[in-house]
Amino acid sequence: MPELRVDGVTKRFDKVLAVDNASFTASPGRILGLLGPNGAGKTTTIRMIAYITVPDTGQVLFGDKQVGPWSQKQMGYLPEERGLYRKMKVGEQLTYFGELKGLSHSEAVKRVKHWLDRFDASDWYGRKTNELSKGMQQKVQFVTAVLHDPELLILDEPFVGLDPINAEVLQDVIMELKEAGRTILFASHRMEQVEQLCDDICLISQGKIVVNGELREIKKSFGRNTILLDFEGPDGFLDDLESRQLVRINVRSKSHAEIRLLNDTRPRVVLDEALRHTHEISRFELVEPSMREIFVTAVTAQQGAEAIEV
Amino acid sequence: MTNNIFIVAKYEFLKRVKTKWFVITTLLGPMALIAFIAIIGYVSISSLTSDDKTVAVLDATGILFDGLNDEDGQITFVVSNMPEDSVRKAVIRGVFDGYLLLDDQIISGSGEATYFSKDGGGASFFSRKLRNLVRSTVEERRLLEQHVPPEVFEILNARVDVNMVKLSDTGETTGGTEAFAVVGFIMGFLIYIAMFVYGTVVMQGVMQEKINRVVEIIVSSVRPFDLLMGKVLGIGAMGLLQMTFWAILIMAGVLLSGTVVAAFLDPATLNLPASASQDELLAAADFTIPSIEPAVFIWFVAFFLLGYLLYASLFSAIGSSVEQQQDAQSLMLPVMLPIILSIVFLQPLIEAPNSTLAIVLSMIPFTSPISMVVRFAITDIPFWEVSLSFLILVGSFIGSIWVASRIYRVGILMYGKKASFADLIRWARLS
């Protein structure tokens, strides 16, 4: 199975440097999480991998060959902005996409039926797309990406608009494809999903790759510097800690907080304060940072002191 | 990747041929054309007739009134001995449609006739008819007073016909110049539809794909050029199917037209016996079905296809650069201008198919599809001239599809910004 290698790729639009000398690798049988704030250059990177646009410098290799029309046939793409022909029938349009990927007409029809079956949607075959709900269209859209059994799969926010049950069906399919040795690129802003699905991470900010590597290694490298605290009672002490620049509160609710230790603050400083001010503590755990925390830290560091909302 | 072009073309064709729009326009197109011709015919015929009118005549000469007589009975003349004032009031009250004042010096040549009415007479069929009636009555009276013999009357009244004959290398064709003008007009009109209507269909298709965001999926499977070419060819095939259907109907109509026209001809007015055959009737009425030379037809199809391709490529570039119908309007204007110009110049072209204007228009690729075919249908044009015009057109299409595909490639993925012409030129120059 070929691996995907993005090698020193740069793309410029007028004066905007969309992607700046980016290099990373996605391996077969693994899922690479492609992350980054809006406008970071993710879509441009994906488009260059999909051979929709070409880089100004650098190259994208699939196996040991540059991507081109040949690799498009071996690649399935689910773009972030979903689109289907509204007035065309579901079966007809899926068959069309299959044929464009190089399947014969009869083979395309067979596979469309198979996949609709898989998603419990056999009776949609003859229905017009604009009669389907958003979630249904979402599944149809996913089928366009996997119909031709591609070696490389690019999924941009595949779970948006799906209910938990359908999301699970989709996740099963993605995991199956991974087990079958496909190379999968997964772009998302949903950090819990990234954490759950991805083996590797590539984080882009302002066109540059700021974090790249195996998810577990990255987490480890950030160290155990995050405290998960469940408590009862007043929470004013958290504000106090934060105003003294000792910590940053990442997630906060009435009785829960995810606390990031700053400036070498020791965990027991937080514990002391908590013991002094709360009525009860049901959890105090020192953990590796969450993906969300890594995202914020890395992007903030890259963009200077600018506050970033995820 | 010609296979991709074929797949795209196939789906574009099937998708469109199956729509209600296609079925309706294909079936109703000829009816609309017939209705259009019928309305024009009705309007021009109704301007040749008028409502019945009653005209009071104040005849100072006392003798002219007897000669005033409308054979069709549309104008009824009533002699009046009342003073002019009361006749005037009667006209205003609506008793008469108007009154005619005939001077007593009119026969001797120094007087004149005046018609008074509420609507002023105008340039209508009625005023022309009244003028002719008064004029011929006065003329007749003048001749009579000079004792001109009746033979001279007859000579003066005899009709003078001028026949039109078209000369060509292969011989001459009688009585057909109007018919050739009609054939040319219909052909020009069909090419106009091909360029404008089908061109717009291509533009809409490109726009829809961009707005729906389907285009990103497709260009992750095929090259933008293949998608563009497939689309243009698929819609072109649809247009060709529609045109072929219409052409068959028109041909059937032309073949039947002799019978239809003959059915409306009255043998008596053509001085033929009632038992006259259809051919005799048509010959007497000077009606001939123009025979279209195969060359005319071949060039028509060639210019039809290339004209469509040229404009489809231009329209697709526009479609790719906009996200809303309104934004397309301003960009469409410069593309539509040459098409409109060729329609505007159709009349002068038909009247003088070998004028400098006609030759220039039939060489410029943006106007040549309509202009050259119309000229070719009417008059003989040297082979080298048509070929040159066609080659220029082919070359322009190759150039325009190349530029259009470069604009298209960038345009389909550009969102959010309203593109200007400067943007299009910049996109085309991007590597």
XYZ file of C-alpha atoms in Angstrom:
741
model
C 0.000 0.000 0.000
C 1.403 3.380 -0.992
C 1.945 6.172 1.484
C 1.159 9.818 0.890
C 4.044 12.230 1.157
C 3.653 15.997 1.077
C 7.110 17.331 0.453
C 8.032 20.987 0.952
C 4.839 22.257 -0.603
C 4.154 25.973 -1.005
C 1.069 27.615 -2.494
C 0.508 31.318 -2.859
C -2.658 33.190 -3.906
C -1.776 36.715 -4.950
C -0.176 38.138 -1.806
C -1.499 35.481 0.554
C 0.805 32.620 1.404
C -1.763 29.848 1.870
C 0.636 26.977 2.473
C 4.249 27.614 3.431
C 6.777 24.830 2.857
C 4.629 22.083 4.386
C 5.882 18.505 4.702
C 4.164 15.520 6.258
C 3.448 11.873 5.616
C 0.299 9.774 5.884
C 0.739 6.024 6.115
C -1.479 3.146 5.030
C -3.602 1.617 7.764
C -3.480 4.800 9.808
C -5.633 7.859 10.187
C -3.932 11.236 9.987
C -5.782 14.099 11.669
C -5.395 17.287 9.664
C -6.103 20.121 12.065
C -5.902 23.866 12.074
C -7.915 27.030 12.651
C -10.188 28.341 9.914
C -8.177 29.759 7.036
C -4.978 28.018 8.110
C -4.465 26.384 4.716
C -6.086 23.002 5.328
C -8.414 23.112 2.325
C -5.616 24.323 0.054
C -3.409 21.448 1.255
C -6.210 18.949 0.675
C -6.858 20.331 -2.796
C -3.224 19.898 -3.731
C -3.303 16.295 -2.477
C -6.480 15.729 -4.516
C -4.771 17.274 -7.575
C -7.479 19.931 -7.826
C -4.762 22.573 -7.634
C -1.021 22.205 -7.983
C 1.657 23.540 -5.620
C 3.887 26.444 -6.676
C 6.902 24.607 -5.323
C 7.411 21.224 -3.672
C 5.592 18.052 -4.562
C 2.879 15.688 -3.438
C 3.768 12.013 -3.856
C 1.468 9.039 -3.609
C 3.661 5.984 -3.453
C 6.702 7.187 -5.348
C 4.827 9.060 -8.074
C 3.582 12.628 -8.167
C -0.177 12.912 -7.811
C -2.082 13.474 -11.047
C -5.120 12.199 -12.923
C -3.941 8.653 -12.168
C -4.054 9.205 -8.413
C -7.493 10.846 -8.590
C -8.889 7.456 -9.556
C -7.423 5.948 -6.387
C -8.616 8.696 -4.113
C -11.947 9.422 -2.473
C -12.718 12.942 -1.326
C -15.451 14.217 0.949
C -15.140 18.021 0.811
C -16.114 20.212 3.731
C -18.640 22.047 1.569
C -21.041 19.309 0.621
C -22.616 19.277 -2.795
C -24.903 17.051 -4.826
C -27.060 17.616 -7.891
C -30.364 18.497 -6.274
C -32.672 17.349 -9.023
C -30.823 14.199 -9.982
C -31.842 10.879 -8.538
C -29.573 9.497 -5.823
C -28.712 6.291 -7.683
C -28.095 8.097 -10.946
C -25.757 10.652 -9.481
C -23.785 8.133 -7.452
C -23.387 6.005 -10.578
C -22.146 9.081 -12.420
C -19.505 9.793 -9.773
C -18.506 6.122 -9.826
C -18.064 6.181 -13.599
C -15.972 9.338 -13.357
C -13.706 7.417 -10.996
C -13.209 4.802 -13.693
C -15.844 2.202 -12.806
C -17.862 0.653 -15.602
C -21.556 1.513 -15.587
C -22.686 -1.893 -14.349
C -19.970 -2.076 -11.713
C -20.891 1.418 -10.505
C -24.566 0.471 -10.210
C -23.669 -2.657 -8.249
C -21.500 -0.777 -5.798
C -23.981 2.052 -5.336
C -26.615 -0.520 -4.350
C -24.165 -2.211 -2.004
C -23.284 1.010 -0.213
C -26.842 2.295 0.037
C -27.693 -1.077 1.547
C -24.879 -0.688 4.019
C -26.366 2.627 5.160
C -29.894 1.247 5.347
C -30.855 3.412 2.423
C -31.663 1.031 -0.437
C -34.999 2.718 -1.083
C -33.296 6.065 -1.807
C -31.915 4.812 -5.098
C -34.710 6.277 -7.209
C -35.405 9.340 -5.086
C -34.409 12.863 -5.963
C -31.650 14.302 -3.809
C -33.603 17.372 -2.738
C -36.212 15.109 -1.144
C -33.637 13.797 1.331
C -32.926 15.216 4.771
C -29.565 16.764 5.520
C -28.340 13.683 7.360
C -29.415 11.444 4.487
C -27.604 13.640 1.962
C -24.576 13.445 4.180
C -24.546 9.671 3.886
C -25.010 9.840 0.118
C -22.084 12.222 0.006
C -19.938 9.804 1.969
C -20.778 7.052 -0.507
C -19.360 9.198 -3.340
C -16.007 9.137 -1.534
C -15.782 5.370 -0.957
C -17.666 3.956 -3.957
C -14.569 3.071 -5.984
C -12.730 1.552 -3.011
C -9.959 4.169 -2.989
C -6.481 3.670 -1.537
C -6.502 7.214 -0.175
C -9.481 8.713 1.573
C -9.797 12.408 2.433
C -12.652 13.127 4.828
C -13.333 16.740 5.766
C -15.709 16.910 8.739
C -17.450 13.620 7.890
C -19.652 13.539 10.991
C -21.292 16.943 10.687
C -25.069 16.687 10.662
C -25.238 13.011 11.648
C -27.164 11.724 14.662
C -25.226 9.525 17.146
C -26.494 6.280 15.617
C -25.505 7.193 12.059
C -22.256 8.682 13.308
C -21.424 5.294 14.784
C -22.237 3.480 11.539
C -19.938 5.878 9.718
C -17.199 5.486 12.301
C -17.381 1.711 11.928
C -16.958 2.070 8.173
C -13.963 4.375 8.592
C -12.323 1.986 11.062
C -12.944 -0.917 8.667
C -11.250 0.963 5.847
C -8.343 1.697 8.135
C -8.043 -1.969 9.055
C -8.101 -2.772 5.334
C -4.929 -0.699 4.982
C -6.312 2.462 3.440
C -4.550 5.761 3.997
C -7.008 8.135 5.615
C -6.860 11.895 6.064
C -9.322 13.197 8.601
C -9.894 16.934 8.910
C -12.021 18.171 11.766
C -12.516 20.838 14.386
C -14.080 18.324 16.764
C -11.161 17.511 19.006
C -12.824 14.623 20.869
C -13.347 12.859 17.507
C -9.765 13.535 16.496
C -8.569 12.054 19.766
C -10.793 9.043 19.326
C -9.965 8.262 15.678
C -6.535 9.533 14.739
C -3.193 7.793 14.962
C -1.214 10.762 13.717
C -1.674 14.497 13.854
C -0.715 17.297 11.545
C -1.578 20.741 12.838
C -1.408 23.680 10.424
C -1.499 27.312 11.426
C -1.065 30.240 9.061
C 0.103 27.882 6.330
C 2.844 26.349 8.435
C 2.908 22.957 10.072
C 3.297 23.551 13.792
C 2.759 20.068 15.223
C 3.263 16.804 13.359
C 3.675 13.250 14.543
C 2.069 10.370 16.347
C -0.791 11.501 18.571
C 0.413 9.531 21.599
C 3.969 10.866 21.303
C 2.776 14.423 20.948
C 0.638 14.144 24.042
C 3.509 12.666 25.975
C 5.838 15.437 24.880
C 3.499 18.030 26.325
C 3.903 16.311 29.704
C 1.409 15.732 32.496
C 0.527 19.324 33.078
C -3.243 19.296 33.138
C -5.488 18.739 36.149
C -9.004 17.396 35.966
C -10.926 18.543 39.017
C -14.460 17.583 40.109
C -15.692 19.390 43.193
C -18.617 20.848 45.132
C -18.782 24.330 46.597
C -17.619 27.820 45.644
C -15.245 28.082 42.657
C -13.840 31.589 43.155
C -10.418 30.159 43.944
C -10.078 29.215 40.257
C -10.336 32.858 39.218
C -7.805 33.735 41.865
C -5.327 31.120 40.565
C -5.818 32.299 37.017
C -5.332 35.984 37.885
C -2.033 35.091 39.570
C -0.908 33.563 36.217
C -0.400 30.209 37.885
C -2.875 28.332 35.724
C -5.188 28.653 32.748
C -8.696 27.200 32.934
C -9.490 25.391 29.685
C -12.871 23.894 30.418
C -15.077 25.024 33.238
C -18.537 24.212 34.485
C -20.289 24.438 37.859
C -18.514 21.466 39.398
C -15.789 20.569 36.878
C -12.625 22.207 35.612
C -9.772 21.321 33.281
C -6.824 23.248 34.587
C -3.564 23.784 32.739
C -0.542 24.430 34.967
C 1.517 27.426 33.844
C 4.983 28.682 34.724
C 6.002 25.449 36.476
C 3.213 25.669 38.997
C 3.172 22.484 41.021
C -0.023 20.434 41.167
C -0.310 20.581 44.917
C -0.669 24.388 44.799
C -3.969 23.808 43.030
C -4.911 20.991 45.412
C -4.189 23.168 48.463
C -6.415 25.935 47.164
C -9.156 23.484 46.271
C -9.048 21.867 49.713
C -9.223 25.244 51.371
C -12.207 26.615 49.394
C -14.424 23.742 48.234
C -16.798 21.639 50.304
C -15.887 18.341 48.641
C -13.502 16.992 45.988
C -14.504 13.872 44.071
C -11.673 13.885 41.531
C -8.202 15.316 41.295
C -6.188 13.851 38.431
C -3.001 14.885 36.715
C -3.268 13.990 33.003
C -1.686 14.598 29.610
C -3.147 17.581 27.814
C -6.250 17.079 25.693
C -6.049 17.517 21.914
C -7.958 20.727 22.375
C -5.321 21.969 24.796
C -2.517 21.040 22.391
C -4.327 22.787 19.561
C -4.760 26.003 21.542
C -1.220 25.968 22.887
C 0.413 25.304 19.553
C -1.683 27.773 17.595
C -1.316 30.477 20.228
C 2.412 30.023 20.320
C 2.615 30.227 16.525
C 0.419 33.245 16.185
C 1.964 35.125 19.083
C -0.142 36.376 21.920
C -3.346 36.450 19.880
C -6.193 34.704 21.630
C -7.608 31.860 19.582
C -11.111 30.558 19.888
C -11.526 26.925 18.928
C -8.702 11.459 -20.704
C -11.184 11.580 -23.551
C -13.134 8.858 -21.788
C -13.985 11.329 -19.021
C -15.218 13.876 -21.557
C -17.495 11.198 -22.947
C -18.865 10.224 -19.515
C -19.555 13.849 -18.588
C -21.163 14.501 -21.986
C -23.320 11.394 -21.676
C -24.692 12.378 -18.270
C -25.173 16.022 -19.230
C -27.102 14.895 -22.303
C -29.269 12.295 -20.554
C -29.934 14.506 -17.555
C -31.233 17.306 -19.777
C -33.113 15.256 -22.333
C -35.134 13.702 -19.529
C -36.318 17.019 -18.136
C -39.783 18.462 -18.684
C -38.137 21.620 -19.996
C -36.593 19.730 -22.879
C -39.766 17.853 -23.834
C -41.892 20.978 -23.626
C -39.565 23.255 -25.591
C -38.972 20.604 -28.234
C -42.676 20.035 -28.780
C -43.801 23.603 -28.278
C -40.891 25.218 -30.128
C -42.418 24.763 -33.592
C -45.820 25.823 -32.278
C -44.287 28.964 -30.834
C -42.601 29.590 -34.189
C -45.883 29.079 -36.060
C -47.700 31.310 -33.573
C -44.976 33.908 -34.009
C -45.297 33.833 -37.788
C -49.094 33.828 -37.519
C -49.070 36.898 -35.287
C -46.735 38.745 -37.661
C -48.930 37.668 -40.568
C -52.087 38.742 -38.784
C -50.649 42.124 -37.845
C -49.411 42.835 -41.338
C -52.681 41.702 -42.918
C -54.834 43.661 -40.477
C -52.872 46.786 -41.353
C -54.028 46.170 -44.919
C -57.677 46.393 -43.957
C -59.646 48.831 -41.881
C -62.977 49.094 -40.197
C -65.885 50.296 -42.270
C -66.127 54.059 -42.291
C -68.765 56.515 -43.337
C -67.484 59.691 -44.886
C -69.575 62.772 -45.590
C -68.603 64.484 -48.836
C -68.900 68.219 -49.382
C -68.519 68.281 -53.129
C -68.094 71.855 -54.455
C -67.685 70.562 -58.005
C -71.024 68.737 -57.878
C -69.827 66.009 -60.229
C -67.014 64.176 -58.466
C -69.193 62.457 -55.873
C -70.691 60.090 -58.440
C -67.219 58.755 -59.241
C -66.276 58.184 -55.596
C -66.993 54.532 -55.045
C -65.149 52.005 -52.897
C -65.500 48.591 -54.498
C -64.637 46.802 -51.217
C -67.443 48.697 -49.510
C -65.245 49.652 -46.592
C -65.731 53.341 -47.154
C -69.266 54.587 -47.583
C -69.519 58.047 -49.116
C -72.541 60.157 -48.257
C -73.146 63.377 -50.110
C -73.993 66.287 -47.861
C -75.640 69.576 -48.732
C -75.454 70.992 -45.242
C -73.106 73.854 -44.385
C -69.587 72.825 -43.358
C -70.160 73.889 -39.737
C -72.981 71.460 -39.155
C -71.117 68.620 -40.917
C -68.160 69.342 -38.673
C -70.416 69.085 -35.614
C -71.895 65.852 -36.935
C -68.381 64.389 -37.211
C -67.547 65.449 -33.667
C -70.820 63.939 -32.429
C -69.852 60.722 -34.210
C -72.529 60.643 -36.895
C -69.808 60.414 -39.553
C -66.238 59.161 -39.200
C -65.061 62.228 -41.089
C -65.849 64.527 -43.962
C -64.162 65.138 -47.272
C -63.995 68.646 -48.659
C -63.580 68.828 -52.429
C -62.598 72.219 -53.771
C -64.458 73.487 -56.866
C -61.099 74.174 -58.588
C -59.875 70.630 -58.047
C -60.590 69.386 -61.547
C -58.846 72.294 -63.204
C -55.776 71.509 -61.117
C -55.476 74.441 -58.731
C -57.772 73.229 -55.950
C -57.360 70.475 -53.437
C -59.178 67.881 -51.366
C -59.134 67.852 -47.567
C -60.250 65.151 -45.187
C -61.339 66.139 -41.675
C -61.682 63.560 -38.889
C -61.245 63.233 -35.152
C -58.219 60.948 -35.507
C -56.629 63.035 -38.260
C -56.441 60.242 -40.792
C -52.850 59.269 -40.020
C -50.716 57.033 -42.172
C -53.131 54.159 -41.943
C -54.382 51.902 -44.634
C -57.602 53.938 -44.653
C -55.912 57.239 -45.485
C -53.904 55.572 -48.246
C -57.040 54.127 -49.695
C -58.981 57.370 -49.475
C -56.137 59.240 -51.142
C -56.032 56.724 -53.980
C -59.780 56.844 -54.451
C -59.909 60.648 -54.566
C -56.851 60.817 -56.797
C -58.136 58.292 -59.328
C -61.583 59.852 -59.362
C -60.131 63.296 -60.010
C -57.687 61.960 -62.603
C -60.435 60.119 -64.411
C -62.582 63.247 -64.439
C -59.685 65.350 -65.748
C -58.980 62.862 -68.555
C -62.671 62.719 -69.353
C -62.876 66.496 -69.664
C -59.911 66.371 -72.085
C -61.814 63.796 -74.151
C -59.188 61.080 -73.862
C -60.268 57.888 -75.672
C -61.098 54.796 -73.511
C -58.118 52.828 -75.002
C -55.729 55.231 -73.326
C -57.612 54.672 -70.049
C -56.999 50.977 -70.340
C -53.300 51.392 -71.084
C -52.914 53.660 -68.088
C -54.693 51.203 -65.805
C -52.798 48.098 -66.957
C -50.579 46.553 -64.209
C -46.820 46.530 -64.649
C -45.130 43.459 -63.108
C -41.438 43.214 -62.307
C -40.124 39.653 -61.799
C -37.095 38.788 -59.671
C -34.666 36.125 -60.913
C -31.633 34.840 -59.025
C -28.558 34.184 -61.158
C -25.979 31.608 -60.136
C -23.289 29.393 -61.681
C -25.723 26.544 -62.046
C -28.424 28.553 -63.768
C -31.227 30.764 -62.666
C -34.062 30.418 -60.210
C -37.279 32.295 -60.807
C -39.446 34.036 -58.291
C -37.490 32.861 -55.282
C -35.541 35.762 -53.835
C -38.064 36.385 -51.086
C -38.146 32.677 -50.386
C -34.342 32.610 -50.116
C -34.480 35.550 -47.767
C -36.949 33.613 -45.620
C -34.734 30.517 -45.655
C -31.754 32.669 -44.698
C -33.727 34.311 -41.955
C -34.857 30.998 -40.474
C -31.321 29.623 -40.580
C -29.929 32.749 -38.957
C -32.589 32.535 -36.308
C -31.791 28.883 -35.545
C -28.100 29.701 -35.152
C -29.071 32.574 -32.907
C -30.956 30.082 -30.707
C -27.988 27.719 -30.741
C -25.554 30.410 -29.690
C -27.664 32.334 -27.247
C -30.104 29.842 -25.714
C -27.846 26.790 -25.578
C -24.907 29.001 -24.597
C -26.959 30.248 -21.657
C -27.867 26.661 -20.745
C -24.148 25.884 -20.527
C -23.606 28.961 -18.380
C -26.446 28.006 -16.030
C -25.118 24.462 -15.750
C -21.655 25.678 -14.822
C -23.119 28.110 -12.305
C -25.359 25.485 -10.730
C -22.463 23.103 -10.228
C -20.461 25.842 -8.613
C -23.304 27.012 -6.369
C -24.191 23.415 -5.403
C -20.525 22.805 -4.678
C -20.726 19.586 -6.693
C -17.885 20.860 -8.789
C -15.273 20.182 -6.106
C -16.150 16.484 -6.126
C -16.041 16.306 -9.897
C -12.707 18.059 -10.289
C -11.285 15.641 -7.740
C -12.092 12.965 -10.347
C -11.595 14.627 -13.747
C -9.610 17.543 -15.086
C -11.548 20.829 -15.273
C -10.994 20.912 -19.040
C -12.611 17.474 -19.429
C -15.553 18.571 -17.329
C -15.944 21.760 -19.367
C -15.629 20.008 -22.723
C -17.976 17.209 -21.667
C -20.547 19.714 -20.537
C -20.324 21.773 -23.723
C -20.533 18.679 -25.935
C -23.357 17.073 -23.930
C -25.497 20.190 -24.065
C -24.540 20.607 -27.722
C -25.801 17.086 -28.423
C -29.048 17.959 -26.696
C -29.349 21.078 -28.857
C -28.590 19.125 -31.988
C -31.302 16.595 -31.162
C -33.798 19.385 -30.607
C -32.771 21.160 -33.808
C -32.951 17.961 -35.846
C -36.486 17.405 -34.631
C -37.410 20.958 -35.569
C -35.629 20.697 -38.924
C -37.664 17.622 -39.815
C -40.841 19.490 -38.910
C -39.800 22.519 -40.960
C -38.956 20.341 -43.967
C -42.281 18.575 -43.702
C -43.900 21.977 -43.425
C -42.139 23.250 -46.551
C -43.189 20.174 -48.527
C -46.770 20.616 -47.412
C -46.811 24.368 -47.890
C -47.636 24.086 -51.608
C -50.815 22.179 -50.841
C -51.738 24.593 -48.085
C -51.154 27.681 -50.196
C -53.062 26.149 -53.139
C -56.030 25.484 -50.883
C -56.263 29.191 -50.143
C -55.957 30.328 -53.743
C -59.105 31.152 -55.643
C -58.812 30.037 -59.277
C -61.152 32.836 -60.371
C -58.822 35.638 -59.245
C -55.984 34.043 -61.222
C -58.124 33.819 -64.347
C -57.994 30.020 -64.245
C -60.858 27.566 -64.595
C -62.190 26.189 -61.316
C -60.818 22.774 -62.268
C -57.203 24.025 -62.382
C -54.641 21.678 -60.826
C -52.531 22.552 -57.794
C -49.407 23.017 -59.920
C -51.198 25.340 -62.321
C -52.545 27.361 -59.416
C -49.131 27.711 -57.781
C -47.485 28.604 -61.069
C -50.090 31.273 -61.746
C -49.655 32.668 -58.241
C -45.869 32.803 -58.717
C -45.354 30.492 -55.747
C -42.273 28.263 -55.828
C -40.793 26.188 -53.072
C -37.165 27.268 -52.968
C -34.848 24.326 -53.460
C -32.009 24.552 -50.939
C -28.660 23.469 -52.313
C -26.848 20.822 -50.248
C -23.905 23.203 -49.820
C -26.148 25.679 -48.019
C -27.269 22.966 -45.673
C -23.765 21.647 -45.001
C -22.402 25.099 -44.246
C -25.410 25.806 -42.071
C -24.690 22.756 -39.905
C -20.977 23.591 -39.761
C -21.513 27.212 -38.721
C -24.309 26.184 -36.392
C -22.007 23.804 -34.479
C -18.966 26.067 -34.378
C -21.049 29.103 -33.461
C -22.516 27.186 -30.565
C -19.100 25.921 -29.449
C -17.562 29.398 -29.569
C -20.298 30.995 -27.513
C -20.686 28.030 -25.144
C -17.013 28.356 -24.233
C -17.410 32.080 -23.560
C -20.586 31.604 -21.535
C -19.000 28.818 -19.490
C -16.152 31.118 -18.492
C -18.721 33.618 -17.240
C -20.714 30.928 -15.429
C -17.619 29.751 -13.607
C -16.818 33.207 -12.299
C -20.128 34.092 -10.649
C -22.305 32.738 -7.868
C -25.484 34.622 -8.650
C -27.578 35.173 -11.737
C -27.483 38.958 -11.271
C -23.699 39.030 -11.217
C -23.661 37.212 -14.536
C -25.644 39.961 -16.303
C -22.891 42.558 -16.478
C -20.335 40.011 -17.682
C -22.764 38.641 -20.277
C -23.317 41.949 -22.028
C -20.059 42.070 -24.015
C -20.557 38.447 -25.077
C -24.141 39.023 -26.156
C -23.399 42.214 -28.049
C -22.067 40.532 -31.225
C -25.055 38.164 -31.284
C -27.458 41.070 -30.989
C -25.514 42.965 -33.646
C -25.818 40.100 -36.097
C -29.578 40.061 -35.551
C -29.793 43.855 -35.917
C -27.846 43.715 -39.189
C -29.936 40.857 -40.532
C -32.225 43.135 -42.541
C -29.486 45.177 -44.294
C -27.641 41.909 -44.850
C -30.609 40.332 -46.592
C -31.086 43.462 -48.722
C -27.429 43.718 -49.732
C -25.709 40.383 -49.123
C -22.518 41.473 -50.899
C -22.010 44.856 -49.272
C -18.789 45.628 -47.413
C -20.707 45.500 -44.132
C -22.001 42.018 -44.976
C -18.549 40.743 -45.910
C -16.945 42.140 -42.759
C -19.687 40.738 -40.513
C -19.359 37.316 -42.096
C -15.607 37.259 -41.432
C -15.598 38.342 -37.767
C -15.909 35.058 -35.840
C -18.385 36.443 -33.296
C -20.863 37.497 -35.980
C -19.952 35.146 -38.810
C -22.122 32.150 -37.831
C -25.338 34.099 -38.414
C -24.103 36.526 -41.074
C -22.320 34.022 -43.305
C -25.169 31.518 -43.316
C -27.727 34.210 -44.140
C -25.566 35.525 -46.982
C -24.893 32.035 -48.262
C -28.580 31.226 -48.375
C -29.345 34.344 -50.400
C -26.459 34.743 -52.759
C -23.524 32.853 -54.211
C -20.340 33.196 -52.229
C -16.973 31.934 -53.464
C -15.815 28.767 -51.744
C -12.612 30.374 -50.500
C -14.575 33.091 -48.763
C -16.809 30.698 -46.808
C -13.838 28.465 -46.022
C -11.787 31.384 -44.772
C -14.619 32.570 -42.559
C -15.056 29.041 -41.236
C -11.344 28.623 -40.545
C -11.287 31.921 -38.648
C -14.238 30.632 -36.630
C -12.534 27.314 -35.871
C -9.363 29.104 -34.853
C -11.330 31.451 -32.601
C -13.067 28.525 -30.958
C -9.746 26.827 -30.180
C -8.472 30.092 -28.722
C -11.625 30.761 -26.735
C -11.917 27.256 -25.272
C -8.282 27.470 -24.208
C -8.796 30.817 -22.473
C -12.199 29.767 -21.099
C -10.857 26.555 -19.585
C -8.135 28.541 -17.810
C -10.688 30.956 -16.394
C -13.012 28.073 -15.577
C -10.319 26.132 -13.735
C -9.783 29.014 -11.310
C -13.316 30.381 -11.284
C -15.148 27.247 -10.177
C -13.230 27.201 -6.897
C -13.494 30.934 -6.180
C -16.174 31.883 -3.735
C -17.244 35.023 -1.958
C -15.864 37.664 -4.266
C -17.709 39.193 -7.193
C -15.399 38.781 -10.163
C -14.706 41.576 -12.633
C -13.330 41.377 -16.158
C -9.911 42.242 -14.796
C -10.174 39.179 -12.539
C -11.066 36.948 -15.463
C -8.069 38.160 -17.427
C -5.832 37.634 -14.400
C -7.175 34.088 -13.900
C -6.552 33.244 -17.525
C -2.937 34.334 -17.148
C -2.302 32.329 -13.963
C 0.013 29.426 -14.571
